Tab-separated table of C-alpha atoms in Angstrom:
chain	number	residue	atom	x	y	z
N	31	LEU	CA	-5.992	50.182	15.742
N	32	ALA	CA	-6.102	51.570	19.261
N	33	LYS	CA	-9.362	50.637	20.953
N	34	THR	CA	-10.953	52.291	23.941
N	35	THR	CA	-12.911	51.197	27.001
N	36	GLN	CA	-15.479	53.431	28.703
N	37	PRO	CA	-18.232	52.892	31.282
N	38	ILE	CA	-21.472	51.986	29.561
N	39	SER	CA	-23.566	54.480	31.498
N	40	MET	CA	-23.462	57.150	34.200
N	41	ASP	CA	-26.075	59.153	36.065
N	42	SER	CA	-25.556	62.604	37.540
N	43	TYR	CA	-27.661	65.302	39.145
N	44	GLU	CA	-27.997	68.704	37.579
N	45	GLY	CA	-25.280	71.124	38.642
N	46	GLN	CA	-22.709	68.463	39.473
N	47	GLU	CA	-19.349	67.971	37.797
N	48	VAL	CA	-19.147	64.778	35.747
N	49	ASN	CA	-15.933	62.914	34.979
N	50	ILE	CA	-15.924	60.184	32.339
N	51	THR	CA	-12.771	58.101	32.102
N	52	CYS	CA	-11.610	56.278	28.995
N	53	SER	CA	-8.952	53.562	28.889
N	54	HIS	CA	-6.710	53.257	25.812
N	55	ASN	CA	-3.805	51.002	26.740
N	56	ASN	CA	-2.573	50.540	23.163
N	57	ILE	CA	-2.327	54.212	22.279
N	58	ALA	CA	0.457	54.931	19.786
N	59	THR	CA	2.921	57.794	19.780
N	60	ASN	CA	1.120	59.681	17.004
N	61	ASP	CA	-2.391	59.157	18.378
N	62	TYR	CA	-4.557	61.996	19.625
N	63	ILE	CA	-7.508	61.585	22.003
N	64	THR	CA	-10.811	63.057	20.891
N	65	TRP	CA	-14.203	63.184	22.592
N	66	TYR	CA	-17.531	63.454	20.810
N	67	GLN	CA	-21.091	63.965	22.061
N	68	GLN	CA	-24.119	62.421	20.379
N	69	PHE	CA	-27.776	63.286	20.930
N	70	PRO	CA	-30.559	60.973	19.687
N	71	SER	CA	-31.216	61.222	15.957
N	72	GLN	CA	-28.131	63.367	15.406
N	73	GLY	CA	-24.578	62.801	14.280
N	74	PRO	CA	-21.722	63.013	16.796
N	75	ARG	CA	-20.425	66.459	17.634
N	76	PHE	CA	-16.817	67.285	18.514
N	77	ILE	CA	-16.249	68.332	22.141
N	78	ILE	CA	-12.524	68.407	22.826
N	79	GLN	CA	-9.210	66.916	21.754
N	80	GLY	CA	-5.803	66.532	23.335
N	81	TYR	CA	-2.433	64.832	23.141
N	82	LYS	CA	-1.095	65.110	26.679
N	83	THR	CA	-1.580	66.947	30.002
N	84	LYS	CA	-4.696	69.123	30.211
N	85	VAL	CA	-6.843	70.831	27.618
N	86	THR	CA	-9.765	73.145	28.400
N	87	ASN	CA	-12.332	74.830	26.210
N	88	GLU	CA	-15.664	76.537	26.802
N	89	VAL	CA	-17.581	73.304	27.365
N	90	ALA	CA	-15.197	70.749	28.889
N	91	SER	CA	-11.751	69.832	30.153
N	92	LEU	CA	-9.662	66.850	29.137
N	93	PHE	CA	-7.079	65.369	31.500
N	94	ILE	CA	-4.399	63.044	30.106
N	95	PRO	CA	-1.781	61.482	32.411
N	96	ALA	CA	1.859	61.190	31.417
N	97	ASP	CA	1.575	57.559	30.241
N	98	ARG	CA	-1.431	58.497	28.040
N	99	LYS	CA	-3.079	55.115	28.662
N	100	SER	CA	-6.252	56.798	29.858
N	101	SER	CA	-8.018	60.124	29.667
N	102	THR	CA	-10.814	61.836	31.595
N	103	LEU	CA	-13.458	64.111	30.159
N	104	SER	CA	-14.725	66.584	32.739
N	105	LEU	CA	-18.044	68.383	32.282
N	106	PRO	CA	-18.538	71.182	34.823
N	107	ARG	CA	-22.005	71.752	36.306
N	108	VAL	CA	-24.018	69.549	33.951
N	109	SER	CA	-27.550	70.439	32.908
N	110	LEU	CA	-30.379	68.311	31.528
N	111	SER	CA	-29.278	69.200	28.018
N	112	ASP	CA	-25.989	67.367	28.599
N	113	THR	CA	-27.839	64.040	28.572
N	114	ALA	CA	-26.220	62.258	25.627
N	115	VAL	CA	-23.779	59.542	24.638
N	116	TYR	CA	-20.098	60.484	24.926
N	117	TYR	CA	-17.472	58.764	22.808
N	118	CYS	CA	-13.751	58.633	23.401
N	119	LEU	CA	-11.663	58.077	20.275
N	120	VAL	CA	-7.993	57.489	19.705
N	121	GLY	CA	-6.569	58.083	16.256
N	122	ASP	CA	-3.603	59.106	14.194
N	123	ARG	CA	-3.797	62.763	13.241
N	124	THR	CA	-0.603	62.858	11.263
N	125	THR	CA	-1.898	60.991	8.234
N	126	GLY	CA	-4.964	61.275	6.057
N	127	ALA	CA	-6.027	57.751	6.980
N	128	ASN	CA	-7.216	58.878	10.383
N	129	ASN	CA	-8.412	55.480	11.553
N	130	LEU	CA	-10.780	56.026	14.440
N	131	PHE	CA	-12.568	53.491	16.598
N	132	PHE	CA	-15.734	54.792	18.239
N	133	GLY	CA	-16.657	52.035	20.666
N	134	THR	CA	-20.043	51.970	22.389
N	135	GLY	CA	-19.592	55.215	24.309
N	136	THR	CA	-20.874	56.305	27.736
N	137	ARG	CA	-24.545	57.134	28.078
N	138	LEU	CA	-24.795	60.069	30.506
N	139	THR	CA	-28.173	60.755	32.063
N	140	VAL	CA	-28.579	64.019	33.954
N	141	ILE	CA	-31.267	63.899	36.616
N	142	PRO	CA	-33.193	66.990	37.763
C	1490	ASN	CA	-23.464	77.188	6.548
C	1491	ALA	CA	-24.929	73.751	5.801
C	1492	GLY	CA	-21.895	71.661	6.872
C	1493	VAL	CA	-22.421	67.994	5.985
C	1494	THR	CA	-25.674	67.177	4.193
C	1495	GLN	CA	-26.960	63.629	3.781
C	1496	THR	CA	-29.786	62.498	1.527
C	1497	PRO	CA	-32.191	60.889	1.928
C	1498	LYS	CA	-32.961	61.107	5.654
C	1499	PHE	CA	-35.082	57.937	5.627
C	1500	GLN	CA	-35.413	55.017	3.236
C	1501	VAL	CA	-37.064	51.615	3.212
C	1502	LEU	CA	-35.776	48.985	0.791
C	1503	LYS	CA	-36.621	45.413	-0.043
C	1504	THR	CA	-33.950	42.743	0.130
C	1505	GLY	CA	-31.931	42.697	-3.080
C	1506	GLN	CA	-32.664	46.274	-4.113
C	1507	SER	CA	-29.845	48.723	-4.715
C	1508	MET	CA	-29.476	52.219	-3.324
C	1509	THR	CA	-26.995	55.080	-3.222
C	1510	LEU	CA	-26.693	57.297	-0.166
C	1511	GLN	CA	-25.494	60.795	-0.925
C	1512	CYS	CA	-23.225	63.017	1.151
C	1513	ALA	CA	-21.996	66.517	0.410
C	1514	GLN	CA	-19.931	68.974	2.463
C	1515	ASP	CA	-19.419	72.663	1.859
C	1516	MET	CA	-16.462	73.223	4.199
C	1517	ASN	CA	-13.736	72.492	1.628
C	1518	HIS	CA	-12.629	69.476	3.682
C	1519	ASN	CA	-10.129	66.992	2.304
C	1520	SER	CA	-11.244	63.748	3.946
C	1521	MET	CA	-14.668	62.143	4.023
C	1522	TYR	CA	-16.029	59.083	5.836
C	1523	TRP	CA	-18.987	56.727	5.944
C	1524	TYR	CA	-20.037	55.054	9.194
C	1525	ARG	CA	-22.899	52.821	10.248
C	1526	GLN	CA	-24.483	52.802	13.672
C	1527	ASP	CA	-26.616	49.890	14.821
C	1528	PRO	CA	-29.037	50.256	17.762
C	1529	GLY	CA	-27.215	50.765	21.057
C	1530	MET	CA	-23.831	50.561	19.363
C	1531	GLY	CA	-21.055	52.916	18.486
C	1532	LEU	CA	-20.174	53.981	14.966
C	1533	ARG	CA	-18.246	51.617	12.739
C	1534	LEU	CA	-16.220	52.885	9.805
C	1535	ILE	CA	-17.288	51.479	6.424
C	1536	TYR	CA	-15.105	53.387	3.971
C	1537	TYR	CA	-13.172	56.603	3.940
C	1538	SER	CA	-11.572	58.913	1.423
C	1539	ALA	CA	-8.440	60.610	2.704
C	1540	SER	CA	-8.432	63.015	-0.224
C	1541	GLU	CA	-10.125	63.498	-3.571
C	1542	GLY	CA	-9.358	60.558	-5.832
C	1543	THR	CA	-8.632	58.017	-3.090
C	1544	THR	CA	-10.821	55.612	-1.148
C	1545	ASP	CA	-9.979	52.945	1.424
C	1546	LYS	CA	-11.793	50.257	3.340
C	1547	GLY	CA	-12.656	50.707	6.978
C	1548	GLU	CA	-13.737	48.183	9.580
C	1549	VAL	CA	-16.918	46.870	7.855
C	1550	PRO	CA	-16.699	47.378	4.052
C	1551	ASN	CA	-18.375	44.173	2.835
C	1552	GLY	CA	-21.565	44.779	0.856
C	1553	TYR	CA	-20.760	48.434	0.138
C	1554	ASN	CA	-19.038	50.507	-2.513
C	1555	VAL	CA	-18.113	54.175	-2.458
C	1556	SER	CA	-17.365	56.935	-4.935
C	1557	ARG	CA	-15.558	60.177	-4.204
C	1558	LEU	CA	-17.220	62.121	-6.978
C	1559	ASN	CA	-15.322	65.346	-6.317
C	1560	LYS	CA	-13.975	67.163	-3.281
C	1561	ARG	CA	-17.476	67.927	-1.996
C	1562	GLU	CA	-19.290	64.645	-2.546
C	1563	PHE	CA	-18.830	61.096	-1.270
C	1564	SER	CA	-21.508	58.495	-2.013
C	1565	LEU	CA	-22.162	55.067	-0.518
C	1566	ARG	CA	-23.795	52.347	-2.600
C	1567	LEU	CA	-25.530	49.165	-1.545
C	1568	GLU	CA	-25.623	46.947	-4.635
C	1569	SER	CA	-27.887	44.243	-3.203
C	1570	ALA	CA	-29.362	45.283	0.117
C	1571	ALA	CA	-29.626	42.746	2.938
C	1572	PRO	CA	-31.572	42.975	6.229
C	1573	SER	CA	-28.225	43.004	8.088
C	1574	GLN	CA	-27.563	46.398	6.513
C	1575	THR	CA	-30.485	47.970	8.337
C	1576	SER	CA	-28.805	50.767	10.249
C	1577	VAL	CA	-28.279	54.501	10.550
C	1578	TYR	CA	-25.583	55.715	8.196
C	1579	PHE	CA	-23.488	58.761	8.999
C	1580	CYS	CA	-21.226	60.718	6.725
C	1581	ALA	CA	-18.415	62.875	8.088
C	1582	SER	CA	-15.755	65.161	6.723
C	1583	ARG	CA	-12.525	66.582	8.055
C	1584	LEU	CA	-9.876	69.076	7.144
C	1585	LEU	CA	-6.420	67.511	7.038
C	1586	GLY	CA	-4.084	68.620	9.773
C	1587	VAL	CA	-3.280	68.022	13.396
C	1588	GLY	CA	-6.177	68.768	15.710
C	1589	GLN	CA	-8.873	68.864	13.061
C	1590	PRO	CA	-12.053	67.049	14.178
C	1591	GLN	CA	-14.596	65.224	12.069
C	1592	HIS	CA	-17.887	66.978	11.274
C	1593	PHE	CA	-20.915	64.728	10.947
C	1594	GLY	CA	-24.187	64.868	9.092
C	1595	ASP	CA	-27.441	63.921	10.805
C	1596	GLY	CA	-27.628	60.476	9.240
C	1597	THR	CA	-29.716	58.373	6.894
C	1598	ARG	CA	-32.017	55.845	8.538
C	1599	LEU	CA	-32.172	52.798	6.306
C	1600	SER	CA	-34.506	49.833	6.812
C	1601	ILE	CA	-34.244	46.729	4.670
C	1602	LEU	CA	-37.162	44.327	4.726
């Protein structure tokens, strides 16, 4: 079961770009990297997923180096509403088992 | 579109009581999951059901049982509740296939006295 390591917390001012890095040294060949966002009193919400190189969608970018032992979630121009906990997960997408380890996540606080 | 619906949203139990947490999804997803989240912690997988008719243990299955009633519903049962099971319980579902994320409900907050 591939586990992940993230910073416990980060602070950022509104309008800045935020980069959250996740370490996953034991990532397996079939594992994908997925990031979720969680607000208080809500379930996690999917942000972005990737296997290698760079993935971008309307809310974030995900950078994955060639060795895949880490990944970086990039949030452009954060706002107060981006204050949340962000989880990096590594799991096997090729089987139904889909074992995922959430870890403690990174608590991002956006400051006005 | 309701997505993943969990009932109840809140519950208080006494030690030794039993309880079933209900989860239903209307997205025609194959796989369903139960997690618990303790204060300040990440989610830990209790049980999952890769497809209708199958269930498997996750990281912390002791003290729980599950039933995949049909494709839509996946219930979690505490046979004899203990204070250590006080937590927020999340249900999730997912469509099988590469790149398919999990979709979560908003949780059941369970306190055991």
